């Protein structure tokens, strides 16, 4: 089995490991409502998969007479953190896959656009010993869809990105991981993600086993 395993598996967090993508939407919807803006489907591209700073800047652009970007960032952070703290729930298949990877001694990382304190909450809930590295929004100059977060995780683990498999659930995250050179397993938990060379698209991590996480995905094998 070891011959088909990646050097490391790099997991997105929100909507991939834990069911927090809906909590993020709820938090943005709450803050948007407070400034008189009704969040809707047309806002998805600037909310789902993005860091707080991006969405705060977006809200300020659509409600320029509202609070400044800094105040919106603080409000989004507080609303999201409150929701995550009380409702951390692993998605189907996550615990079994993490256990299988631990047994196979494959190093794991969390690579997230969420702030450090939220990443730490989720890491601790899942078991901090499972993850050799965590990358949060503050750890890189540019977050997803830039490749920097995945490059940082691979560097911290001492492996080549091309030898890693990233597990993502948004187009923003897939773009980041593939730009870094990772193979990708894309989970359709949040938004449609098309199939592509080097990318395996699944409905749930419950359908993913160790043999599905091979670096050869990157060249479409």
mmCIF file with all atom_site columns, C-alpha atoms in Angstrom:
data_model
loop_
_atom_site.group_PDB
_atom_site.id
_atom_site.type_symbol
_atom_site.label_atom_id
_atom_site.label_alt_id
_atom_site.label_comp_id
_atom_site.label_asym_id
_atom_site.label_entity_id
_atom_site.label_seq_id
_atom_site.pdbx_PDB_ins_code
_atom_site.Cartn_x
_atom_site.Cartn_y
_atom_site.Cartn_z
_atom_site.occupancy
_atom_site.B_iso_or_equiv
_atom_site.pdbx_formal_charge
_atom_site.auth_seq_id
_atom_site.auth_comp_id
_atom_site.auth_asym_id
_atom_site.auth_atom_id
_atom_site.pdbx_PDB_model_num
ATOM 1   C CA . UNK A 1 1   ? 0.000   0.000  0.000   1.00 0.00 ? 1   UNK A CA 1
ATOM 2   C CA . UNK A 1 2   ? 2.830   2.419  0.767   1.00 0.00 ? 2   UNK A CA 1
ATOM 3   C CA . UNK A 1 3   ? 3.777   2.584  -2.948  1.00 0.00 ? 3   UNK A CA 1
ATOM 4   C CA . UNK A 1 4   ? 0.501   4.310  -3.790  1.00 0.00 ? 4   UNK A CA 1
ATOM 5   C CA . UNK A 1 5   ? 0.377   6.690  -0.874  1.00 0.00 ? 5   UNK A CA 1
ATOM 6   C CA . UNK A 1 6   ? 1.235   10.396 -1.145  1.00 0.00 ? 6   UNK A CA 1
ATOM 7   C CA . UNK A 1 7   ? 4.047   11.996 0.822   1.00 0.00 ? 7   UNK A CA 1
ATOM 8   C CA . UNK A 1 8   ? 1.388   13.966 2.713   1.00 0.00 ? 8   UNK A CA 1
ATOM 9   C CA . UNK A 1 9   ? -2.311  14.755 2.582   1.00 0.00 ? 9   UNK A CA 1
ATOM 10  C CA . UNK A 1 10  ? -3.245  18.418 2.919   1.00 0.00 ? 10  UNK A CA 1
ATOM 11  C CA . UNK A 1 11  ? -6.828  18.986 4.046   1.00 0.00 ? 11  UNK A CA 1
ATOM 12  C CA . UNK A 1 12  ? -8.897  22.076 3.593   1.00 0.00 ? 12  UNK A CA 1
ATOM 13  C CA . UNK A 1 13  ? -10.955 22.594 6.741   1.00 0.00 ? 13  UNK A CA 1
ATOM 14  C CA . UNK A 1 14  ? -14.297 24.369 6.265   1.00 0.00 ? 14  UNK A CA 1
ATOM 15  C CA . UNK A 1 15  ? -16.717 22.168 4.382   1.00 0.00 ? 15  UNK A CA 1
ATOM 16  C CA . UNK A 1 16  ? -14.102 19.438 3.920   1.00 0.00 ? 16  UNK A CA 1
ATOM 17  C CA . UNK A 1 17  ? -13.134 18.168 7.361   1.00 0.00 ? 17  UNK A CA 1
ATOM 18  C CA . UNK A 1 18  ? -15.954 19.758 9.327   1.00 0.00 ? 18  UNK A CA 1
ATOM 19  C CA . UNK A 1 19  ? -19.393 21.102 8.512   1.00 0.00 ? 19  UNK A CA 1
ATOM 20  C CA . UNK A 1 20  ? -18.502 24.770 8.998   1.00 0.00 ? 20  UNK A CA 1
ATOM 21  C CA . UNK A 1 21  ? -19.104 26.167 5.514   1.00 0.00 ? 21  UNK A CA 1
ATOM 22  C CA . UNK A 1 22  ? -22.770 26.621 6.369   1.00 0.00 ? 22  UNK A CA 1
ATOM 23  C CA . UNK A 1 23  ? -21.740 28.287 9.637   1.00 0.00 ? 23  UNK A CA 1
ATOM 24  C CA . UNK A 1 24  ? -19.578 30.725 7.651   1.00 0.00 ? 24  UNK A CA 1
ATOM 25  C CA . UNK A 1 25  ? -22.503 31.523 5.368   1.00 0.00 ? 25  UNK A CA 1
ATOM 26  C CA . UNK A 1 26  ? -24.725 32.081 8.420   1.00 0.00 ? 26  UNK A CA 1
ATOM 27  C CA . UNK A 1 27  ? -22.120 34.393 9.947   1.00 0.00 ? 27  UNK A CA 1
ATOM 28  C CA . UNK A 1 28  ? -21.804 36.453 6.756   1.00 0.00 ? 28  UNK A CA 1
ATOM 29  C CA . UNK A 1 29  ? -25.577 36.543 6.362   1.00 0.00 ? 29  UNK A CA 1
ATOM 30  C CA . UNK A 1 30  ? -25.912 37.794 9.940   1.00 0.00 ? 30  UNK A CA 1
ATOM 31  C CA . UNK A 1 31  ? -23.339 40.563 9.544   1.00 0.00 ? 31  UNK A CA 1
ATOM 32  C CA . UNK A 1 32  ? -24.675 41.553 6.123   1.00 0.00 ? 32  UNK A CA 1
ATOM 33  C CA . UNK A 1 33  ? -28.176 41.785 7.556   1.00 0.00 ? 33  UNK A CA 1
ATOM 34  C CA . UNK A 1 34  ? -26.963 44.104 10.299  1.00 0.00 ? 34  UNK A CA 1
ATOM 35  C CA . UNK A 1 35  ? -25.748 46.577 7.672   1.00 0.00 ? 35  UNK A CA 1
ATOM 36  C CA . UNK A 1 36  ? -28.920 46.295 5.612   1.00 0.00 ? 36  UNK A CA 1
ATOM 37  C CA . UNK A 1 37  ? -27.801 43.857 2.934   1.00 0.00 ? 37  UNK A CA 1
ATOM 38  C CA . UNK A 1 38  ? -29.653 40.615 2.133   1.00 0.00 ? 38  UNK A CA 1
ATOM 39  C CA . UNK A 1 39  ? -27.123 37.928 1.217   1.00 0.00 ? 39  UNK A CA 1
ATOM 40  C CA . UNK A 1 40  ? -28.129 35.757 -1.716  1.00 0.00 ? 40  UNK A CA 1
ATOM 41  C CA . UNK A 1 41  ? -26.906 33.275 -4.318  1.00 0.00 ? 41  UNK A CA 1
ATOM 42  C CA . UNK A 1 42  ? -25.192 35.987 -6.364  1.00 0.00 ? 42  UNK A CA 1
ATOM 43  C CA . UNK A 1 43  ? -22.834 36.597 -3.430  1.00 0.00 ? 43  UNK A CA 1
ATOM 44  C CA . UNK A 1 44  ? -21.568 33.011 -3.310  1.00 0.00 ? 44  UNK A CA 1
ATOM 45  C CA . UNK A 1 45  ? -18.398 33.653 -5.310  1.00 0.00 ? 45  UNK A CA 1
ATOM 46  C CA . UNK A 1 46  ? -17.184 36.227 -2.771  1.00 0.00 ? 46  UNK A CA 1
ATOM 47  C CA . UNK A 1 47  ? -18.207 34.298 0.338   1.00 0.00 ? 47  UNK A CA 1
ATOM 48  C CA . UNK A 1 48  ? -17.680 30.547 -0.106  1.00 0.00 ? 48  UNK A CA 1
ATOM 49  C CA . UNK A 1 49  ? -14.065 29.460 0.293   1.00 0.00 ? 49  UNK A CA 1
ATOM 50  C CA . UNK A 1 50  ? -12.745 32.946 0.985   1.00 0.00 ? 50  UNK A CA 1
ATOM 51  C CA . UNK A 1 51  ? -10.922 34.408 3.961   1.00 0.00 ? 51  UNK A CA 1
ATOM 52  C CA . UNK A 1 52  ? -12.600 36.903 6.271   1.00 0.00 ? 52  UNK A CA 1
ATOM 53  C CA . UNK A 1 53  ? -10.659 39.836 4.822   1.00 0.00 ? 53  UNK A CA 1
ATOM 54  C CA . UNK A 1 54  ? -11.887 39.137 1.308   1.00 0.00 ? 54  UNK A CA 1
ATOM 55  C CA . UNK A 1 55  ? -15.537 38.861 2.309   1.00 0.00 ? 55  UNK A CA 1
ATOM 56  C CA . UNK A 1 56  ? -15.313 41.951 4.537   1.00 0.00 ? 56  UNK A CA 1
ATOM 57  C CA . UNK A 1 57  ? -13.908 43.914 1.602   1.00 0.00 ? 57  UNK A CA 1
ATOM 58  C CA . UNK A 1 58  ? -16.702 42.593 -0.590  1.00 0.00 ? 58  UNK A CA 1
ATOM 59  C CA . UNK A 1 59  ? -19.413 43.573 1.899   1.00 0.00 ? 59  UNK A CA 1
ATOM 60  C CA . UNK A 1 60  ? -17.926 47.044 2.178   1.00 0.00 ? 60  UNK A CA 1
ATOM 61  C CA . UNK A 1 61  ? -18.030 47.334 -1.610  1.00 0.00 ? 61  UNK A CA 1
ATOM 62  C CA . UNK A 1 62  ? -21.715 46.418 -1.805  1.00 0.00 ? 62  UNK A CA 1
ATOM 63  C CA . UNK A 1 63  ? -22.638 48.561 1.222   1.00 0.00 ? 63  UNK A CA 1
ATOM 64  C CA . UNK A 1 64  ? -20.107 51.426 1.019   1.00 0.00 ? 64  UNK A CA 1
ATOM 65  C CA . UNK A 1 65  ? -22.095 53.558 3.441   1.00 0.00 ? 65  UNK A CA 1
ATOM 66  C CA . UNK A 1 66  ? -21.785 50.849 6.099   1.00 0.00 ? 66  UNK A CA 1
ATOM 67  C CA . UNK A 1 67  ? -18.945 50.050 8.527   1.00 0.00 ? 67  UNK A CA 1
ATOM 68  C CA . UNK A 1 68  ? -15.324 50.079 7.394   1.00 0.00 ? 68  UNK A CA 1
ATOM 69  C CA . UNK A 1 69  ? -13.572 46.897 6.283   1.00 0.00 ? 69  UNK A CA 1
ATOM 70  C CA . UNK A 1 70  ? -11.810 46.501 9.640   1.00 0.00 ? 70  UNK A CA 1
ATOM 71  C CA . UNK A 1 71  ? -15.083 46.655 11.562  1.00 0.00 ? 71  UNK A CA 1
ATOM 72  C CA . UNK A 1 72  ? -16.719 44.202 9.165   1.00 0.00 ? 72  UNK A CA 1
ATOM 73  C CA . UNK A 1 73  ? -13.756 41.830 9.547   1.00 0.00 ? 73  UNK A CA 1
ATOM 74  C CA . UNK A 1 74  ? -14.067 41.906 13.337  1.00 0.00 ? 74  UNK A CA 1
ATOM 75  C CA . UNK A 1 75  ? -17.825 41.307 13.150  1.00 0.00 ? 75  UNK A CA 1
ATOM 76  C CA . UNK A 1 76  ? -17.432 38.399 10.733  1.00 0.00 ? 76  UNK A CA 1
ATOM 77  C CA . UNK A 1 77  ? -14.683 36.872 12.854  1.00 0.00 ? 77  UNK A CA 1
ATOM 78  C CA . UNK A 1 78  ? -16.777 37.058 16.022  1.00 0.00 ? 78  UNK A CA 1
ATOM 79  C CA . UNK A 1 79  ? -19.923 35.705 14.366  1.00 0.00 ? 79  UNK A CA 1
ATOM 80  C CA . UNK A 1 80  ? -18.083 32.804 12.736  1.00 0.00 ? 80  UNK A CA 1
ATOM 81  C CA . UNK A 1 81  ? -16.058 31.889 15.816  1.00 0.00 ? 81  UNK A CA 1
ATOM 82  C CA . UNK A 1 82  ? -19.164 31.805 18.007  1.00 0.00 ? 82  UNK A CA 1
ATOM 83  C CA . UNK A 1 83  ? -20.870 29.430 15.604  1.00 0.00 ? 83  UNK A CA 1
ATOM 84  C CA . UNK A 1 84  ? -17.859 27.139 15.168  1.00 0.00 ? 84  UNK A CA 1
ATOM 85  C CA . UNK A 1 85  ? -17.192 26.886 18.896  1.00 0.00 ? 85  UNK A CA 1
ATOM 86  C CA . UNK A 1 86  ? -20.556 25.307 19.571  1.00 0.00 ? 86  UNK A CA 1
ATOM 87  C CA . UNK A 1 87  ? -21.121 23.298 16.393  1.00 0.00 ? 87  UNK A CA 1
ATOM 88  C CA . UNK A 1 88  ? -17.989 21.468 15.267  1.00 0.00 ? 88  UNK A CA 1
ATOM 89  C CA . UNK A 1 89  ? -19.145 18.373 13.402  1.00 0.00 ? 89  UNK A CA 1
ATOM 90  C CA . UNK A 1 90  ? -16.870 16.112 11.300  1.00 0.00 ? 90  UNK A CA 1
ATOM 91  C CA . UNK A 1 91  ? -18.278 15.405 7.860   1.00 0.00 ? 91  UNK A CA 1
ATOM 92  C CA . UNK A 1 92  ? -19.091 11.823 6.767   1.00 0.00 ? 92  UNK A CA 1
ATOM 93  C CA . UNK A 1 93  ? -16.025 9.686  6.244   1.00 0.00 ? 93  UNK A CA 1
ATOM 94  C CA . UNK A 1 94  ? -13.593 12.162 7.788   1.00 0.00 ? 94  UNK A CA 1
ATOM 95  C CA . UNK A 1 95  ? -12.741 10.336 11.018  1.00 0.00 ? 95  UNK A CA 1
ATOM 96  C CA . UNK A 1 96  ? -12.337 6.977  9.270   1.00 0.00 ? 96  UNK A CA 1
ATOM 97  C CA . UNK A 1 97  ? -10.049 8.496  6.632   1.00 0.00 ? 97  UNK A CA 1
ATOM 98  C CA . UNK A 1 98  ? -7.956  10.337 9.226   1.00 0.00 ? 98  UNK A CA 1
ATOM 99  C CA . UNK A 1 99  ? -7.605  7.109  11.209  1.00 0.00 ? 99  UNK A CA 1
ATOM 100 C CA . UNK A 1 100 ? -6.551  5.152  8.117   1.00 0.00 ? 100 UNK A CA 1
ATOM 101 C CA . UNK A 1 101 ? -3.947  7.763  7.187   1.00 0.00 ? 101 UNK A CA 1
ATOM 102 C CA . UNK A 1 102 ? -2.583  7.786  10.737  1.00 0.00 ? 102 UNK A CA 1
ATOM 103 C CA . UNK A 1 103 ? -2.257  4.005  10.674  1.00 0.00 ? 103 UNK A CA 1
ATOM 104 C CA . UNK A 1 104 ? -0.401  4.278  7.359   1.00 0.00 ? 104 UNK A CA 1
ATOM 105 C CA . UNK A 1 105 ? 1.859   6.990  8.887   1.00 0.00 ? 105 UNK A CA 1
ATOM 106 C CA . UNK A 1 106 ? 1.035   9.568  6.211   1.00 0.00 ? 106 UNK A CA 1
ATOM 107 C CA . UNK A 1 107 ? 1.685   13.124 7.492   1.00 0.00 ? 107 UNK A CA 1
ATOM 108 C CA . UNK A 1 108 ? -1.366  15.384 7.516   1.00 0.00 ? 108 UNK A CA 1
ATOM 109 C CA . UNK A 1 109 ? -1.903  19.133 7.409   1.00 0.00 ? 109 UNK A CA 1
ATOM 110 C CA . UNK A 1 110 ? -4.833  21.505 7.663   1.00 0.00 ? 110 UNK A CA 1
ATOM 111 C CA . UNK A 1 111 ? -4.643  24.269 5.052   1.00 0.00 ? 111 UNK A CA 1
ATOM 112 C CA . UNK A 1 112 ? -7.342  26.849 5.692   1.00 0.00 ? 112 UNK A CA 1
ATOM 113 C CA . UNK A 1 113 ? -8.349  30.398 4.839   1.00 0.00 ? 113 UNK A CA 1
ATOM 114 C CA . UNK A 1 114 ? -9.931  30.691 8.289   1.00 0.00 ? 114 UNK A CA 1
ATOM 115 C CA . UNK A 1 115 ? -8.198  32.611 11.104  1.00 0.00 ? 115 UNK A CA 1
ATOM 116 C CA . UNK A 1 116 ? -5.749  30.849 13.391  1.00 0.00 ? 116 UNK A CA 1
ATOM 117 C CA . UNK A 1 117 ? -8.031  30.681 16.430  1.00 0.00 ? 117 UNK A CA 1
ATOM 118 C CA . UNK A 1 118 ? -10.769 28.977 14.384  1.00 0.00 ? 118 UNK A CA 1
ATOM 119 C CA . UNK A 1 119 ? -8.295  26.516 12.861  1.00 0.00 ? 119 UNK A CA 1
ATOM 120 C CA . UNK A 1 120 ? -7.040  25.678 16.344  1.00 0.00 ? 120 UNK A CA 1
ATOM 121 C CA . UNK A 1 121 ? -10.587 25.080 17.594  1.00 0.00 ? 121 UNK A CA 1
ATOM 122 C CA . UNK A 1 122 ? -11.247 22.591 14.817  1.00 0.00 ? 122 UNK A CA 1
ATOM 123 C CA . UNK A 1 123 ? -7.819  20.948 15.074  1.00 0.00 ? 123 UNK A CA 1
ATOM 124 C CA . UNK A 1 124 ? -8.291  20.366 18.789  1.00 0.00 ? 124 UNK A CA 1
ATOM 125 C CA . UNK A 1 125 ? -11.817 19.018 18.274  1.00 0.00 ? 125 UNK A CA 1
ATOM 126 C CA . UNK A 1 126 ? -10.568 16.497 15.701  1.00 0.00 ? 126 UNK A CA 1
ATOM 127 C CA . UNK A 1 127 ? -7.435  15.672 17.705  1.00 0.00 ? 127 UNK A CA 1
ATOM 128 C CA . UNK A 1 128 ? -4.420  17.928 17.537  1.00 0.00 ? 128 UNK A CA 1
ATOM 129 C CA . UNK A 1 129 ? -2.031  14.965 17.320  1.00 0.00 ? 129 UNK A CA 1
ATOM 130 C CA . UNK A 1 130 ? -3.477  14.028 13.934  1.00 0.00 ? 130 UNK A CA 1
ATOM 131 C CA . UNK A 1 131 ? -2.002  17.059 12.161  1.00 0.00 ? 131 UNK A CA 1
ATOM 132 C CA . UNK A 1 132 ? 1.716   17.707 11.848  1.00 0.00 ? 132 UNK A CA 1
ATOM 133 C CA . UNK A 1 133 ? 1.130   21.186 10.371  1.00 0.00 ? 133 UNK A CA 1
ATOM 134 C CA . UNK A 1 134 ? -1.679  23.716 10.240  1.00 0.00 ? 134 UNK A CA 1
ATOM 135 C CA . UNK A 1 135 ? -1.736  26.753 7.948   1.00 0.00 ? 135 UNK A CA 1
ATOM 136 C CA . UNK A 1 136 ? -4.212  29.540 8.749   1.00 0.00 ? 136 UNK A CA 1
ATOM 137 C CA . UNK A 1 137 ? -5.022  32.824 7.042   1.00 0.00 ? 137 UNK A CA 1
ATOM 138 C CA . UNK A 1 138 ? -2.447  34.764 9.079   1.00 0.00 ? 138 UNK A CA 1
ATOM 139 C CA . UNK A 1 139 ? 0.384   32.414 8.150   1.00 0.00 ? 139 UNK A CA 1
ATOM 140 C CA . UNK A 1 140 ? 0.733   33.525 4.534   1.00 0.00 ? 140 UNK A CA 1
ATOM 141 C CA . UNK A 1 141 ? 0.847   36.874 2.762   1.00 0.00 ? 141 UNK A CA 1
ATOM 142 C CA . UNK A 1 142 ? -1.767  35.693 0.240   1.00 0.00 ? 142 UNK A CA 1
ATOM 143 C CA . UNK A 1 143 ? -4.407  33.096 0.968   1.00 0.00 ? 143 UNK A CA 1
ATOM 144 C CA . UNK A 1 144 ? -6.556  30.961 -1.340  1.00 0.00 ? 144 UNK A CA 1
ATOM 145 C CA . UNK A 1 145 ? -6.914  30.985 -4.343  1.00 0.00 ? 145 UNK A CA 1
ATOM 146 C CA . UNK A 1 146 ? -3.210  31.862 -4.310  1.00 0.00 ? 146 UNK A CA 1
ATOM 147 C CA . UNK A 1 147 ? -0.987  28.744 -4.046  1.00 0.00 ? 147 UNK A CA 1
ATOM 148 C CA . UNK A 1 148 ? 0.897   30.160 -1.035  1.00 0.00 ? 148 UNK A CA 1
ATOM 149 C CA . UNK A 1 149 ? -1.015  28.218 1.678   1.00 0.00 ? 149 UNK A CA 1
ATOM 150 C CA . UNK A 1 150 ? -0.380  24.841 0.066   1.00 0.00 ? 150 UNK A CA 1
ATOM 151 C CA . UNK A 1 151 ? 3.221   25.694 -0.716  1.00 0.00 ? 151 UNK A CA 1
ATOM 152 C CA . UNK A 1 152 ? 3.700   26.700 2.934   1.00 0.00 ? 152 UNK A CA 1
ATOM 153 C CA . UNK A 1 153 ? 2.227   23.423 4.186   1.00 0.00 ? 153 UNK A CA 1
ATOM 154 C CA . UNK A 1 154 ? 4.415   21.326 1.899   1.00 0.00 ? 154 UNK A CA 1
ATOM 155 C CA . UNK A 1 155 ? 7.507   23.281 2.916   1.00 0.00 ? 155 UNK A CA 1
ATOM 156 C CA . UNK A 1 156 ? 6.717   22.867 6.610   1.00 0.00 ? 156 UNK A CA 1
ATOM 157 C CA . UNK A 1 157 ? 6.324   19.121 6.099   1.00 0.00 ? 157 UNK A CA 1
ATOM 158 C CA . UNK A 1 158 ? 9.531   18.904 4.059   1.00 0.00 ? 158 UNK A CA 1
ATOM 159 C CA . UNK A 1 159 ? 7.849   17.384 0.992   1.00 0.00 ? 159 UNK A CA 1
ATOM 160 C CA . UNK A 1 160 ? 7.300   18.414 -2.620  1.00 0.00 ? 160 UNK A CA 1
ATOM 161 C CA . UNK A 1 161 ? 3.789   19.706 -3.413  1.00 0.00 ? 161 UNK A CA 1
ATOM 162 C CA . UNK A 1 162 ? 3.693   17.383 -6.443  1.00 0.00 ? 162 UNK A CA 1
ATOM 163 C CA . UNK A 1 163 ? 3.988   14.418 -4.069  1.00 0.00 ? 163 UNK A CA 1
ATOM 164 C CA . UNK A 1 164 ? 0.998   15.589 -2.005  1.00 0.00 ? 164 UNK A CA 1
ATOM 165 C CA . UNK A 1 165 ? -2.728  15.189 -2.354  1.00 0.00 ? 165 UNK A CA 1
ATOM 166 C CA . UNK A 1 166 ? -4.925  18.106 -1.331  1.00 0.00 ? 166 UNK A CA 1
ATOM 167 C CA . UNK A 1 167 ? -8.523  17.549 -0.289  1.00 0.00 ? 167 UNK A CA 1
ATOM 168 C CA . UNK A 1 168 ? -10.804 20.506 -1.055  1.00 0.00 ? 168 UNK A CA 1
ATOM 169 C CA . UNK A 1 169 ? -14.485 21.407 -1.455  1.00 0.00 ? 169 UNK A CA 1
ATOM 170 C CA . UNK A 1 170 ? -14.509 24.754 -3.273  1.00 0.00 ? 170 UNK A CA 1
ATOM 171 C CA . UNK A 1 171 ? -13.302 26.057 -6.618  1.00 0.00 ? 171 UNK A CA 1
ATOM 172 C CA . UNK A 1 172 ? -11.250 28.651 -4.726  1.00 0.00 ? 172 UNK A CA 1
ATOM 173 C CA . UNK A 1 173 ? -9.471  25.930 -2.764  1.00 0.00 ? 173 UNK A CA 1
ATOM 174 C CA . UNK A 1 174 ? -8.986  23.636 -5.747  1.00 0.00 ? 174 UNK A CA 1
ATOM 175 C CA . UNK A 1 175 ? -7.445  26.526 -7.663  1.00 0.00 ? 175 UNK A CA 1
ATOM 176 C CA . UNK A 1 176 ? -5.010  27.153 -4.806  1.00 0.00 ? 176 UNK A CA 1
ATOM 177 C CA . UNK A 1 177 ? -3.977  23.517 -4.454  1.00 0.00 ? 177 UNK A CA 1
ATOM 178 C CA . UNK A 1 178 ? -3.551  22.878 -8.156  1.00 0.00 ? 178 UNK A CA 1
ATOM 179 C CA . UNK A 1 179 ? -1.567  26.072 -8.626  1.00 0.00 ? 179 UNK A CA 1
ATOM 180 C CA . UNK A 1 180 ? 0.807   24.761 -5.943  1.00 0.00 ? 180 UNK A CA 1
ATOM 181 C CA . UNK A 1 181 ? 1.236   21.527 -7.905  1.00 0.00 ? 181 UNK A CA 1
ATOM 182 C CA . UNK A 1 182 ? -0.828  19.188 -5.734  1.00 0.00 ? 182 UNK A CA 1
ATOM 183 C CA . UNK A 1 183 ? -3.119  16.449 -6.926  1.00 0.00 ? 183 UNK A CA 1
ATOM 184 C CA . UNK A 1 184 ? -6.641  17.117 -5.701  1.00 0.00 ? 184 UNK A CA 1
ATOM 185 C CA . UNK A 1 185 ? -9.551  15.157 -4.344  1.00 0.00 ? 185 UNK A CA 1
ATOM 186 C CA . UNK A 1 186 ? -12.512 17.511 -4.625  1.00 0.00 ? 186 UNK A CA 1
ATOM 187 C CA . UNK A 1 187 ? -15.550 16.880 -2.447  1.00 0.00 ? 187 UNK A CA 1
ATOM 188 C CA . UNK A 1 188 ? -18.855 18.265 -3.706  1.00 0.00 ? 188 UNK A CA 1
ATOM 189 C CA . UNK A 1 189 ? -20.148 19.398 -0.317  1.00 0.00 ? 189 UNK A CA 1
ATOM 190 C CA . UNK A 1 190 ? -20.463 23.110 -1.052  1.00 0.00 ? 190 UNK A CA 1
ATOM 191 C CA . UNK A 1 191 ? -20.499 23.847 -4.777  1.00 0.00 ? 191 UNK A CA 1
ATOM 192 C CA . UNK A 1 192 ? -20.213 21.995 -8.098  1.00 0.00 ? 192 UNK A CA 1
ATOM 193 C CA . UNK A 1 193 ? -16.616 21.213 -9.059  1.00 0.00 ? 193 UNK A CA 1
ATOM 194 C CA . UNK A 1 194 ? -15.929 19.818 -12.549 1.00 0.00 ? 194 UNK A CA 1
ATOM 195 C CA . UNK A 1 195 ? -13.693 16.851 -13.189 1.00 0.00 ? 195 UNK A CA 1
ATOM 196 C CA . UNK A 1 196 ? -10.255 17.575 -14.631 1.00 0.00 ? 196 UNK A CA 1
ATOM 197 C CA . UNK A 1 197 ? -6.927  15.802 -15.217 1.00 0.00 ? 197 UNK A CA 1
ATOM 198 C CA . UNK A 1 198 ? -5.223  15.197 -11.894 1.00 0.00 ? 198 UNK A CA 1
ATOM 199 C CA . UNK A 1 199 ? -8.458  15.807 -10.004 1.00 0.00 ? 199 UNK A CA 1
ATOM 200 C CA . UNK A 1 200 ? -10.783 13.209 -8.533  1.00 0.00 ? 200 UNK A CA 1
ATOM 201 C CA . UNK A 1 201 ? -14.275 14.499 -7.739  1.00 0.00 ? 201 UNK A CA 1
ATOM 202 C CA . UNK A 1 202 ? -16.315 12.667 -5.097  1.00 0.00 ? 202 UNK A CA 1
ATOM 203 C CA . UNK A 1 203 ? -19.644 13.219 -3.386  1.00 0.00 ? 203 UNK A CA 1
ATOM 204 C CA . UNK A 1 204 ? -18.299 12.471 0.100   1.00 0.00 ? 204 UNK A CA 1
ATOM 205 C CA . UNK A 1 205 ? -15.098 11.484 1.854   1.00 0.00 ? 205 UNK A CA 1
ATOM 206 C CA . UNK A 1 206 ? -16.990 8.378  2.956   1.00 0.00 ? 206 UNK A CA 1
ATOM 207 C CA . UNK A 1 207 ? -16.274 7.118  -0.582  1.00 0.00 ? 207 UNK A CA 1
ATOM 208 C CA . UNK A 1 208 ? -12.522 7.786  -0.366  1.00 0.00 ? 208 UNK A CA 1
ATOM 209 C CA . UNK A 1 209 ? -9.977  5.170  0.672   1.00 0.00 ? 209 UNK A CA 1
ATOM 210 C CA . UNK A 1 210 ? -6.205  5.187  0.874   1.00 0.00 ? 210 UNK A CA 1
ATOM 211 C CA . UNK A 1 211 ? -5.815  3.980  -2.712  1.00 0.00 ? 211 UNK A CA 1
ATOM 212 C CA . UNK A 1 212 ? -7.772  7.025  -3.921  1.00 0.00 ? 212 UNK A CA 1
ATOM 213 C CA . UNK A 1 213 ? -5.102  9.351  -2.535  1.00 0.00 ? 213 UNK A CA 1
ATOM 214 C CA . UNK A 1 214 ? -2.242  8.526  -4.868  1.00 0.00 ? 214 UNK A CA 1
ATOM 215 C CA . UNK A 1 215 ? 0.072   11.159 -6.349  1.00 0.00 ? 215 UNK A CA 1
ATOM 216 C CA . UNK A 1 216 ? -0.525  9.672  -9.809  1.00 0.00 ? 216 UNK A CA 1
ATOM 217 C CA . UNK A 1 217 ? -3.844  11.555 -9.771  1.00 0.00 ? 217 UNK A CA 1
ATOM 218 C CA . UNK A 1 218 ? -1.838  14.600 -10.753 1.00 0.00 ? 218 UNK A CA 1
ATOM 219 C CA . UNK A 1 219 ? -1.172  13.234 -14.219 1.00 0.00 ? 219 UNK A CA 1
ATOM 220 C CA . UNK A 1 220 ? -4.589  11.691 -14.606 1.00 0.00 ? 220 UNK A CA 1
ATOM 221 C CA . UNK A 1 221 ? -3.536  8.066  -14.001 1.00 0.00 ? 221 UNK A CA 1
#
